[in-house]
Short mmCIF file of C-alpha atoms and ligand atoms in Angstrom, two decimals:
data_model
loop_
_atom_site.label_atom_id
_atom_site.label_comp_id
_atom_site.label_asym_id
_atom_site.label_seq_id
_atom_site.Cartn_x
_atom_site.Cartn_y
_atom_site.Cartn_z
CA UNK A 1 135.54 134.66 112.08
CA UNK A 2 138.34 135.49 109.71
CA UNK A 3 137.33 133.76 106.46
CA UNK A 4 134.51 135.12 104.32
CA UNK A 5 131.03 134.39 105.58
CA UNK A 6 128.52 132.86 103.19
CA UNK A 7 125.42 134.90 102.42
CA UNK A 8 123.40 131.76 101.75
CA UNK A 9 123.39 128.75 104.01
CA UNK A 10 121.49 125.91 102.41
CA UNK A 11 119.63 124.43 105.35
CA UNK A 12 120.55 121.02 106.72
CA UNK A 13 117.55 118.79 105.94
CA UNK A 14 117.14 115.29 107.27
CA UNK A 15 117.05 112.49 106.42
CA UNK A 16 119.43 113.07 103.46
CA UNK A 17 117.12 115.58 101.77
CA UNK A 18 120.19 117.78 101.96
CA UNK A 19 122.50 115.06 100.70
CA UNK A 20 126.05 115.53 99.48
CA UNK A 21 124.96 116.31 95.91
CA UNK A 22 122.80 119.24 97.00
CA UNK A 23 125.46 120.52 99.40
CA UNK A 24 128.19 120.24 96.76
CA UNK A 25 126.11 122.14 94.21
CA UNK A 26 125.56 125.01 96.64
CA UNK A 27 129.17 124.96 97.81
CA UNK A 28 130.39 125.19 94.20
CA UNK A 29 128.36 128.40 93.90
CA UNK A 30 130.49 129.90 96.69
CA UNK A 31 127.82 129.50 99.38
CA UNK A 32 127.58 127.11 102.34
CA UNK A 33 126.22 123.71 101.33
CA UNK A 34 125.09 121.62 104.27
CA UNK A 35 124.60 117.86 104.48
CA UNK A 36 122.41 116.22 107.09
CA UNK A 37 124.08 113.86 109.55
CA UNK A 38 120.75 112.52 110.82
CA UNK A 39 120.44 108.74 110.36
CA UNK A 40 123.25 108.86 107.81
CA UNK A 41 124.59 105.51 109.06
CA UNK A 42 121.47 103.69 107.83
CA UNK A 43 121.42 105.84 104.67
CA UNK A 44 124.95 104.74 103.77
CA UNK A 45 124.22 101.11 104.67
CA UNK A 46 121.16 101.16 102.37
CA UNK A 47 123.06 102.81 99.51
CA UNK A 48 125.60 99.99 99.79
CA UNK A 49 122.86 97.36 99.87
CA UNK A 50 121.41 98.90 96.72
CA UNK A 51 124.75 98.16 95.07
CA UNK A 52 126.31 101.67 95.19
CA UNK A 53 125.90 101.68 91.40
CA UNK A 54 127.58 105.08 90.96
CA UNK A 55 130.56 103.93 93.03
CA UNK A 56 130.44 107.21 94.96
CA UNK A 57 130.14 105.66 98.41
CA UNK A 58 132.98 103.21 97.84
CA UNK A 59 135.19 106.00 96.43
CA UNK A 60 134.68 108.00 99.62
CA UNK A 61 135.16 104.91 101.78
CA UNK A 62 138.57 104.36 100.16
CA UNK A 63 139.63 107.74 101.58
CA UNK A 64 138.75 106.89 105.19
CA UNK A 65 141.90 106.77 107.35
CA UNK A 66 141.21 103.30 108.82
CA UNK A 67 140.61 100.74 106.07
CA UNK A 68 140.16 97.86 108.50
CA UNK A 69 136.86 99.45 109.60
CA UNK A 70 135.88 100.06 105.97
CA UNK A 71 136.45 96.42 105.02
CA UNK A 72 134.17 95.25 107.86
CA UNK A 73 131.44 97.65 106.72
CA UNK A 74 131.71 96.59 103.08
CA UNK A 75 131.62 92.91 104.05
CA UNK A 76 128.45 93.46 106.07
CA UNK A 77 126.43 95.82 103.83
CA UNK A 78 127.71 95.99 100.25
CA UNK A 79 125.73 93.87 97.77
CA UNK A 80 127.19 93.81 94.27
CA UNK A 81 124.35 94.59 91.86
CA UNK A 82 122.02 95.50 94.72
CA UNK A 83 119.55 93.56 96.91
CA UNK A 84 116.30 92.16 95.53
CA UNK A 85 113.49 94.74 95.86
CA UNK A 86 111.43 92.50 98.17
CA UNK A 87 114.34 91.79 100.53
CA UNK A 88 114.36 93.98 103.65
CA UNK A 89 117.42 96.14 104.25
CA UNK A 90 119.85 94.94 106.92
CA UNK A 91 119.83 97.52 109.70
CA UNK A 92 122.84 99.11 111.34
CA UNK A 93 123.15 98.47 115.10
CA UNK A 94 120.99 100.81 117.16
CA UNK A 95 122.93 103.30 119.19
CA UNK A 96 122.57 103.11 122.97
CA UNK A 97 124.17 104.74 125.99
CA UNK A 98 126.60 101.88 126.31
CA UNK A 99 127.96 102.35 122.79
CA UNK A 100 128.96 99.28 120.87
CA UNK A 101 132.05 99.69 118.74
CA UNK A 102 130.39 98.62 115.47
CA UNK A 103 127.58 101.18 116.02
CA UNK A 104 130.16 103.93 116.53
CA UNK A 105 132.23 102.78 113.57
CA UNK A 106 129.45 103.03 111.01
CA UNK A 107 128.35 106.41 112.38
CA UNK A 108 131.87 107.79 112.08
CA UNK A 109 132.37 106.37 108.61
CA UNK A 110 128.95 107.40 107.21
CA UNK A 111 129.34 111.00 108.41
CA UNK A 112 132.83 111.02 106.92
CA UNK A 113 131.53 109.73 103.56
CA UNK A 114 128.73 112.30 103.26
CA UNK A 115 131.03 115.25 104.00
CA UNK A 116 133.90 113.86 101.92
CA UNK A 117 131.66 113.53 98.85
CA UNK A 118 130.26 117.05 99.29
CA UNK A 119 133.82 118.40 99.47
CA UNK A 120 135.34 116.29 96.72
CA UNK A 121 137.21 118.16 93.98
CA UNK A 122 136.81 121.78 95.16
CA UNK A 123 137.62 124.01 98.11
CA UNK A 124 134.17 125.47 98.81
CA UNK A 125 132.58 125.44 102.25
CA UNK A 126 130.61 122.41 103.47
CA UNK A 127 128.70 122.09 106.72
CA UNK A 128 126.84 119.32 108.50
CA UNK A 129 123.60 119.59 110.44
CA UNK A 130 122.71 117.60 113.54
CA UNK A 131 119.67 117.59 115.80
CA UNK A 132 120.34 118.17 119.48
CA UNK A 133 117.38 115.92 120.33
CA UNK A 134 119.28 112.94 118.93
CA UNK A 135 121.97 112.96 121.60
CA UNK A 136 123.38 109.46 121.56
CA UNK A 137 124.81 109.66 118.03
CA UNK A 138 126.39 113.12 118.32
CA UNK A 139 129.91 112.33 119.54
CA UNK A 140 130.67 109.67 116.93
CA UNK A 141 128.98 111.66 114.14
CA UNK A 142 130.96 114.83 114.87
CA UNK A 143 134.21 112.84 114.77
CA UNK A 144 133.31 111.37 111.37
CA UNK A 145 132.41 114.75 109.87
CA UNK A 146 135.56 116.36 111.25
CA UNK A 147 137.76 113.61 109.83
CA UNK A 148 136.45 114.63 106.40
CA UNK A 149 137.36 118.28 107.06
CA UNK A 150 133.88 119.70 107.58
CA UNK A 151 133.93 123.53 107.68
CA UNK A 152 130.80 124.16 109.76
CA UNK A 153 128.82 122.14 112.28
CA UNK A 154 125.27 123.35 112.75
CA UNK A 155 122.87 122.11 115.40
CA UNK A 156 119.23 122.83 116.16
CA UNK A 157 116.26 121.30 118.00
CA UNK A 158 117.52 121.92 121.51
CA UNK A 159 120.19 123.86 123.41
CA UNK A 160 123.54 122.78 121.99
CA UNK A 161 125.66 124.00 124.90
CA UNK A 162 128.12 121.09 124.81
CA UNK A 163 129.10 121.32 121.14
CA UNK A 164 131.90 123.94 121.26
CA UNK A 165 133.73 121.84 123.85
CA UNK A 166 133.18 118.58 121.97
CA UNK A 167 134.52 120.11 118.75
CA UNK A 168 137.58 121.44 120.57
CA UNK A 169 138.25 118.05 122.18
CA UNK A 170 137.97 116.14 118.92
CA UNK A 171 140.12 118.62 116.99
CA UNK A 172 142.90 117.81 119.50
CA UNK A 173 142.25 114.05 119.17
CA UNK A 174 141.16 114.03 122.82
CA UNK A 175 138.25 112.02 124.26
CA UNK A 176 135.03 113.92 123.56
CA UNK A 177 131.83 113.54 125.51
CA UNK A 178 128.18 114.48 125.18
CA UNK A 179 125.67 114.38 128.05
CA UNK A 180 122.48 112.45 127.33
CA UNK A 181 119.22 113.06 129.19
CA UNK A 182 117.79 109.96 130.85
CA UNK A 183 114.12 110.02 131.87
CA UNK A 184 113.84 109.20 135.56
CA UNK A 185 117.60 109.25 136.18
CA UNK A 186 120.69 111.42 136.12
CA UNK A 187 122.13 112.44 132.74
CA UNK A 188 124.52 109.91 131.24
CA UNK A 189 127.64 110.62 129.13
CA UNK A 190 128.47 109.20 125.73
CA UNK A 191 132.15 109.41 124.88
CA UNK A 192 134.31 108.97 121.83
CA UNK A 193 138.05 108.53 121.75
CA UNK A 194 139.29 109.47 118.26
CA UNK A 195 142.45 107.42 118.77
CA UNK A 196 140.36 104.24 119.03
CA UNK A 197 139.50 104.74 115.36
CA UNK A 198 142.28 106.69 113.62
CA UNK A 199 146.06 106.79 113.99
CA UNK A 200 147.78 109.27 116.31
CA UNK A 201 148.97 112.23 114.28
CA UNK A 202 145.80 112.35 112.14
CA UNK A 203 145.21 116.02 111.31
CA UNK A 204 141.75 117.35 112.21
CA UNK A 205 140.68 120.90 111.42
CA UNK A 206 138.44 122.70 113.92
CA UNK A 207 135.20 123.69 112.16
CA UNK A 208 133.02 126.68 113.04
CA UNK A 209 129.96 125.95 115.10
CA UNK A 210 126.58 127.61 114.48
CA UNK A 211 123.69 127.15 116.90
CA UNK A 212 120.13 127.29 115.58
CA UNK A 213 117.93 129.26 117.94
CA UNK A 214 114.50 130.82 117.76
CA UNK A 215 114.72 133.53 120.44
CA UNK A 216 117.41 135.97 121.58
CA UNK A 217 117.40 134.76 125.21
CA UNK A 218 118.85 131.49 124.07
CA UNK A 219 121.48 133.33 122.03
CA UNK A 220 122.41 135.44 125.05
CA UNK A 221 122.61 132.34 127.24
CA UNK A 222 124.93 130.47 124.85
CA UNK A 223 127.13 133.49 124.10
CA UNK A 224 127.71 134.32 127.76
CA UNK A 225 130.30 131.63 128.45
CA UNK A 226 133.30 130.68 126.36
CA UNK A 227 132.53 126.97 126.95
CA UNK A 228 129.15 127.27 125.24
CA UNK A 229 129.67 130.19 122.84
CA UNK A 230 129.13 129.28 119.18
CA UNK A 231 130.81 131.04 116.24
CA UNK A 232 127.44 132.34 115.12
CA UNK A 233 123.71 131.80 115.16
CA UNK A 234 120.97 130.82 112.81
CA UNK A 235 117.79 132.49 113.98
CA UNK A 236 114.92 130.35 112.81
CA UNK A 237 111.37 131.66 112.58
CA UNK A 238 108.50 129.25 113.23
CA UNK A 239 107.53 129.29 109.53
CA UNK A 240 110.65 127.23 108.73
CA UNK A 241 110.56 123.68 107.42
CA UNK A 242 111.30 120.72 109.68
CA UNK A 243 110.79 120.86 113.43
CA UNK A 244 109.91 124.20 114.96
CA UNK A 245 110.54 125.47 118.46
CA UNK A 246 107.38 125.07 120.54
CA UNK A 247 105.48 128.31 121.28
CA UNK A 248 106.60 129.92 124.52
CA UNK A 249 104.11 129.99 127.38
CA UNK A 250 100.68 128.41 127.22
CA UNK A 251 99.95 126.65 123.93
CA UNK A 252 96.96 127.99 122.00
CA UNK A 253 95.65 126.72 118.70
CA UNK A 254 93.87 128.24 115.70
CA UNK A 255 90.77 126.70 114.11
CA UNK A 256 93.03 124.54 111.93
CA UNK A 257 94.62 122.99 115.02
CA UNK A 258 97.92 124.75 114.42
CA UNK A 259 99.84 126.39 117.29
CA UNK A 260 99.58 130.15 117.59
CA UNK A 261 102.91 131.92 117.92
CA UNK A 262 103.17 135.42 119.34
CA UNK A 263 105.69 138.24 119.79
CA UNK A 264 107.48 136.28 122.55
CA UNK A 265 108.46 133.68 119.94
CA UNK A 266 110.29 136.19 117.75
CA UNK A 267 113.98 136.95 118.32
CA UNK A 268 114.89 140.58 119.03
CA UNK A 269 117.45 141.32 116.33
CA UNK A 270 118.83 144.37 118.13
CA UNK A 271 119.67 142.18 121.12
CA UNK A 272 121.23 139.58 118.85
CA UNK A 273 123.45 142.25 117.27
CA UNK A 274 124.83 143.15 120.70
CA UNK A 275 126.24 139.62 121.06
CA UNK A 276 128.77 140.54 118.39
CA UNK A 277 128.53 137.21 116.63
CA UNK A 278 127.42 136.76 113.02
CA UNK A 279 123.88 135.56 112.50
CA UNK A 280 121.76 134.28 109.63
CA UNK A 281 117.98 134.52 109.41
CA UNK A 282 115.88 131.47 108.53
CA UNK A 283 112.21 130.74 107.89
CA UNK A 284 110.63 132.44 104.85
CA UNK A 285 113.92 133.97 103.66
CA UNK A 286 113.88 132.09 100.36
CA UNK A 287 113.53 135.02 97.92
CA UNK A 288 115.87 137.77 96.62
CA UNK A 289 113.87 140.45 98.45
CA UNK A 290 114.08 138.60 101.76
CA UNK A 291 117.84 138.03 101.34
CA UNK A 292 118.25 141.77 100.86
CA UNK A 293 116.03 142.50 103.85
CA UNK A 294 118.09 140.16 106.07
CA UNK A 295 121.34 141.86 105.06
CA UNK A 296 119.75 145.26 105.71
CA UNK A 297 118.89 144.10 109.23
CA UNK A 298 122.55 143.33 109.93
CA UNK A 299 122.45 139.59 109.28
CA UNK A 300 125.43 137.90 107.60
CA UNK A 301 122.86 136.24 105.37
CA UNK A 302 120.05 133.72 105.40
CA UNK A 303 119.51 130.00 105.81
CA UNK A 304 117.07 128.61 103.26
CA UNK A 305 115.56 125.13 103.31
CA UNK A 306 112.27 124.66 101.46
CA UNK A 307 113.46 126.22 98.17
CA UNK A 308 116.44 123.83 98.10
CA UNK A 309 114.43 120.80 99.25
CA UNK A 310 112.18 121.18 96.21
CA UNK A 311 115.12 121.70 93.82
CA UNK A 312 116.25 118.88 91.52
CA UNK A 313 119.47 118.42 93.50
CA UNK A 314 117.83 117.40 96.80
CA UNK A 315 117.58 113.83 98.04
CA UNK A 316 113.81 113.43 97.55
CA UNK A 317 113.02 110.43 95.36
CA UNK A 318 111.79 111.20 91.84
CA UNK A 319 108.31 110.07 92.87
CA UNK A 320 108.14 112.32 95.94
CA UNK A 321 109.48 115.33 94.03
CA UNK A 322 106.96 114.80 91.22
CA UNK A 323 104.13 114.75 93.76
CA UNK A 324 105.42 118.03 95.17
CA UNK A 325 105.88 119.70 91.78
CA UNK A 326 102.41 118.66 90.60
CA UNK A 327 100.82 120.10 93.73
CA UNK A 328 102.87 123.30 93.51
CA UNK A 329 101.92 123.82 89.88
CA UNK A 330 98.23 123.28 90.58
CA UNK A 331 98.51 125.42 93.72
CA UNK A 332 97.07 122.65 95.90
CA UNK A 333 99.99 121.89 98.21
CA UNK A 334 98.81 121.87 101.84
CA UNK A 335 101.37 122.25 104.62
CA UNK A 336 100.33 122.14 108.25
CA UNK A 337 102.14 122.53 111.54
CA UNK A 338 101.43 119.24 113.29
CA UNK A 339 101.96 119.30 117.04
CA UNK A 340 101.45 115.57 117.46
CA UNK A 341 103.29 113.89 114.58
CA UNK A 342 106.83 114.07 115.91
CA UNK A 343 107.88 111.68 118.68
CA UNK A 344 110.08 114.54 119.94
CA UNK A 345 106.88 116.47 120.84
CA UNK A 346 108.24 119.48 118.92
CA UNK A 347 105.82 120.86 116.31
CA UNK A 348 106.76 119.81 112.77
CA UNK A 349 105.49 121.06 109.42
CA UNK A 350 104.04 118.29 107.28
CA UNK A 351 102.98 118.36 103.62
CA UNK A 352 99.81 116.42 102.85
CA UNK A 353 100.54 114.04 99.97
CA UNK A 354 98.68 110.95 98.73
CA UNK A 355 100.04 107.62 99.92
CA UNK A 356 102.08 109.28 102.67
CA UNK A 357 101.49 108.80 106.39
CA UNK A 358 100.44 112.47 106.39
CA UNK A 359 97.01 111.30 105.18
CA UNK A 360 94.65 109.43 107.52
CA UNK A 361 94.58 106.42 105.14
CA UNK A 362 98.37 106.31 104.89
CA UNK A 363 98.69 106.59 108.66
CA UNK A 364 96.09 103.86 109.30
CA UNK A 365 97.75 101.47 106.83
CA UNK A 366 101.08 101.50 108.65
CA UNK A 367 101.64 98.81 111.27
CA UNK A 368 103.24 100.57 114.24
CA UNK A 369 106.81 99.53 114.94
CA UNK A 370 110.10 101.14 115.91
CA UNK A 371 113.23 99.71 114.37
CA UNK A 372 115.42 102.63 113.32
CA UNK A 373 115.10 104.11 116.78
CA UNK A 374 116.88 107.49 116.39
CA UNK A 375 114.23 109.27 118.44
CA UNK A 376 114.15 106.72 121.25
CA UNK A 377 114.87 108.23 124.64
CA UNK A 378 116.68 106.38 127.39
CA UNK A 379 114.66 105.96 130.58
CA UNK A 380 115.06 104.12 133.86
CA UNK A 381 112.49 101.32 134.23
CA UNK A 382 110.63 100.44 137.43
CA UNK A 383 113.21 97.73 138.04
CA UNK A 384 116.07 100.19 137.61
CA UNK A 385 117.15 99.01 134.15
CA UNK A 386 117.97 101.41 131.30
CA UNK A 387 115.36 101.06 128.58
CA UNK A 388 114.71 102.97 125.35
CA UNK A 389 111.31 104.16 124.27
CA UNK A 390 109.63 106.11 121.49
CA UNK A 391 105.95 107.13 121.46
CA UNK A 392 105.73 105.90 117.85
CA UNK A 393 106.51 102.31 118.84
CA UNK A 394 103.56 99.90 119.38
CA UNK A 395 101.30 101.35 122.10
CA UNK A 396 101.53 98.39 124.49
CA UNK A 397 105.33 98.40 124.39
CA UNK A 398 105.52 102.14 125.03
CA UNK A 399 103.12 101.93 127.96
CA UNK A 400 104.87 98.86 129.40
CA UNK A 401 108.05 100.93 129.39
CA UNK A 402 106.35 103.62 131.50
CA UNK A 403 105.31 105.91 128.63
CA UNK A 404 102.16 108.00 129.08
CA UNK A 405 99.02 107.15 127.06
CA UNK A 406 98.49 110.83 126.22
CA UNK A 407 101.90 110.89 124.49
CA UNK A 408 100.80 108.34 121.88
CA UNK A 409 97.92 109.95 120.00
CA UNK A 410 98.82 111.05 116.46
CA UNK A 411 102.53 110.22 116.72
CA UNK A 412 104.08 109.20 113.39
CA UNK A 413 107.21 107.26 112.62
CA UNK A 414 109.47 110.00 111.27
CA UNK A 415 112.51 107.70 111.01
CA UNK A 416 110.90 105.27 108.55
CA UNK A 417 108.86 107.95 106.75
CA UNK A 418 111.85 110.19 106.13
CA UNK A 419 113.86 107.22 104.81
CA UNK A 420 111.02 106.51 102.38
CA UNK A 421 111.09 110.14 101.10
CA UNK A 422 114.55 109.67 99.74
CA UNK A 423 113.79 106.37 98.01
CA UNK A 424 115.22 104.10 100.73
CA UNK A 425 112.04 102.68 102.31
CA UNK A 426 112.19 99.54 104.40
CA UNK A 427 110.27 96.59 102.97
CA UNK A 428 108.56 94.44 105.58
CA UNK A 429 108.37 90.65 105.50
CA UNK A 430 104.60 90.87 104.88
CA UNK A 431 105.22 93.07 101.82
CA UNK A 432 104.35 96.43 103.43
CA UNK A 433 106.63 99.14 102.05
CA UNK A 434 107.22 102.05 104.41
CA UNK A 435 105.35 105.16 103.19
CA UNK A 436 106.94 108.61 103.02
CA UNK A 437 106.24 111.69 105.16
CA UNK A 438 107.47 115.05 103.88
CA UNK A 439 108.25 118.15 105.92
CA UNK A 440 108.41 121.54 104.23
CA UNK A 441 108.27 125.14 105.42
CA UNK A 442 105.23 127.40 105.04
CA UNK A 443 106.94 129.51 102.40
CA UNK A 444 106.55 127.80 99.03
CA UNK A 445 106.25 131.01 96.99
CA UNK A 446 109.88 130.94 95.81
CA UNK A 447 109.52 127.41 94.47
CA UNK A 448 106.40 128.49 92.57
CA UNK A 449 108.24 131.44 91.03
CA UNK A 450 111.16 129.27 89.89
CA UNK A 451 108.82 126.58 88.56
CA UNK A 452 107.23 129.13 86.24
CA UNK A 453 110.54 129.55 84.38
CA UNK A 454 111.66 125.92 84.97
CA UNK A 455 108.47 123.80 84.66
CA UNK A 456 110.40 120.51 84.90
CA UNK A 457 112.12 121.56 88.09
CA UNK A 458 115.02 123.87 88.91
CA UNK A 459 118.54 123.19 90.13
CA UNK A 460 120.00 124.31 93.46
CA UNK A 461 122.52 126.39 91.47
CA UNK A 462 119.63 128.23 89.81
CA UNK A 463 118.07 128.75 93.22
CA UNK A 464 121.32 130.33 94.49
CA UNK A 465 121.54 132.63 91.43
CA UNK A 466 117.97 133.78 92.01
CA UNK A 467 118.41 134.31 95.76
CA UNK A 468 121.49 136.50 95.16
CA UNK A 469 120.02 138.43 92.26
CA UNK A 470 119.38 141.62 94.26
CA UNK A 471 122.58 141.78 96.30
C1 FMN B 501 112.66 119.01 104.14
C2 FMN B 501 113.25 119.79 105.29
C3 FMN B 501 113.94 119.09 106.28
C4 FMN B 501 114.54 119.79 107.33
N1 FMN B 501 115.27 119.10 108.25
C5 FMN B 501 115.99 119.77 109.18
C6 FMN B 501 116.87 119.07 110.05
O1 FMN B 501 117.01 117.84 109.98
N2 FMN B 501 117.57 119.79 110.97
C7 FMN B 501 117.44 121.15 111.07
O2 FMN B 501 118.10 121.77 111.91
N3 FMN B 501 116.61 121.84 110.25
C8 FMN B 501 115.90 121.18 109.31
N4 FMN B 501 115.12 121.89 108.42
C9 FMN B 501 115.12 123.36 108.49
C10 FMN B 501 116.08 123.98 107.46
O3 FMN B 501 117.41 123.65 107.75
C11 FMN B 501 115.95 125.52 107.39
O4 FMN B 501 116.34 126.13 108.57
C12 FMN B 501 114.54 125.96 107.10
O5 FMN B 501 113.98 125.18 106.09
C13 FMN B 501 114.50 127.44 106.71
O6 FMN B 501 113.20 127.88 106.46
P1 FMN B 501 112.49 127.79 105.00
O7 FMN B 501 112.05 126.38 104.88
O8 FMN B 501 111.36 128.76 105.08
O9 FMN B 501 113.53 128.15 103.97
C14 FMN B 501 114.45 121.20 107.40
C15 FMN B 501 113.71 121.87 106.41
C16 FMN B 501 113.12 121.19 105.37
C17 FMN B 501 112.37 121.94 104.32
#
């Protein structure tokens, strides 16, 4: 990589916890600010339905290279003055294997908007994070982010072997494709043709691609072939916020019900160095001492999530952030690795907070339903039809679609919960308002340190200053 490498990568945190405001703040400090592309189509649609009071979304929309698409989106979602609080949000079309044009359009545009806003008015670096597990939205989302000139694409939660090729195809305005796993059938392909959406001659810059991995074998595998080789790696330890890689080998649990990780789950840094690609360390690297330690180990820097998620610039609603700050100040914040909560079946770290579905009362109060559907997996039904299922949908529906009973227990609706975290909860016809569910990493010490000097909360810029204070 020729250009300077950032020492700090602010972790991509879905849904819109790492929003454009957080990413822009970090980018303006000369580091890599990262937005989350996860579910950003519904995020943008809800911001428009809330009236886009700041005008930010509409300003970014005005910069999109195909205004015919923008006008359709505004006509469908924008509500001047905002919707009534008791009115449910209109949903964007669910993405499927056979991709409908309007579903692709809003994905492209929403990813464009988030990156465009993060990059507006400066020339700092901005990245976007995607989850490999959410395969059906990838092609359209990557196109949208690249149209806004994204500098880095970062992907975790799986083996992102197809991304380097997709990025190359889209940068040349060629048809890009992404394979999608289908339970009980051969993999399908989702494709995107940039020229269906933007004029020929549109300039698209090729961003760098970083793969998030937990162990060196995966790094070696991806680096071996030019088709799959990323421009660098983020090596994420299992203490990190969000989803974690499952433990390798037989799963064992401690008395708290949390998975036990062993030496096989730790990447061998010496082997990673031999790949001759830059790497950043993540998971409990959110302090000046740990930044220094990472650099001493030969890393280009660190990726930090939790410290930025708690900062005042993140997308958490004021209510959610206050709950977190109160618990941090009283030293009562509990974070647990939950192996059941995520429909993806990956372990995920969850903070226990009152009124959230992380508590047994909050979980019991929520009527099960699946309407956002990002974590649905395509499967072939007994009659040979393609169906979509998620273990967090109502039990009878999941089982009718061939899902296993043992996959249901303890599953939570991350899609709706994560939307609620950022102040965009769905309101149901019966008055139920979707409750939040917060993921955070195990390492909350940095946030506690900064809260001592900034009792009302600290900014992401202050977090960057602190992280770099020893280098
Ligand atoms: C609230 C939150 C949400 C996250 N969401 C994602 C995500 O959507 N995709 C992803 O690759 N990583 C996600 N992460 C992981 C971060 O990008 C980062 O790698 C991690 O937080 C680093 O470890 P730390 O939390 O100890 O700093 C998330 C982390 C947090 C705290």
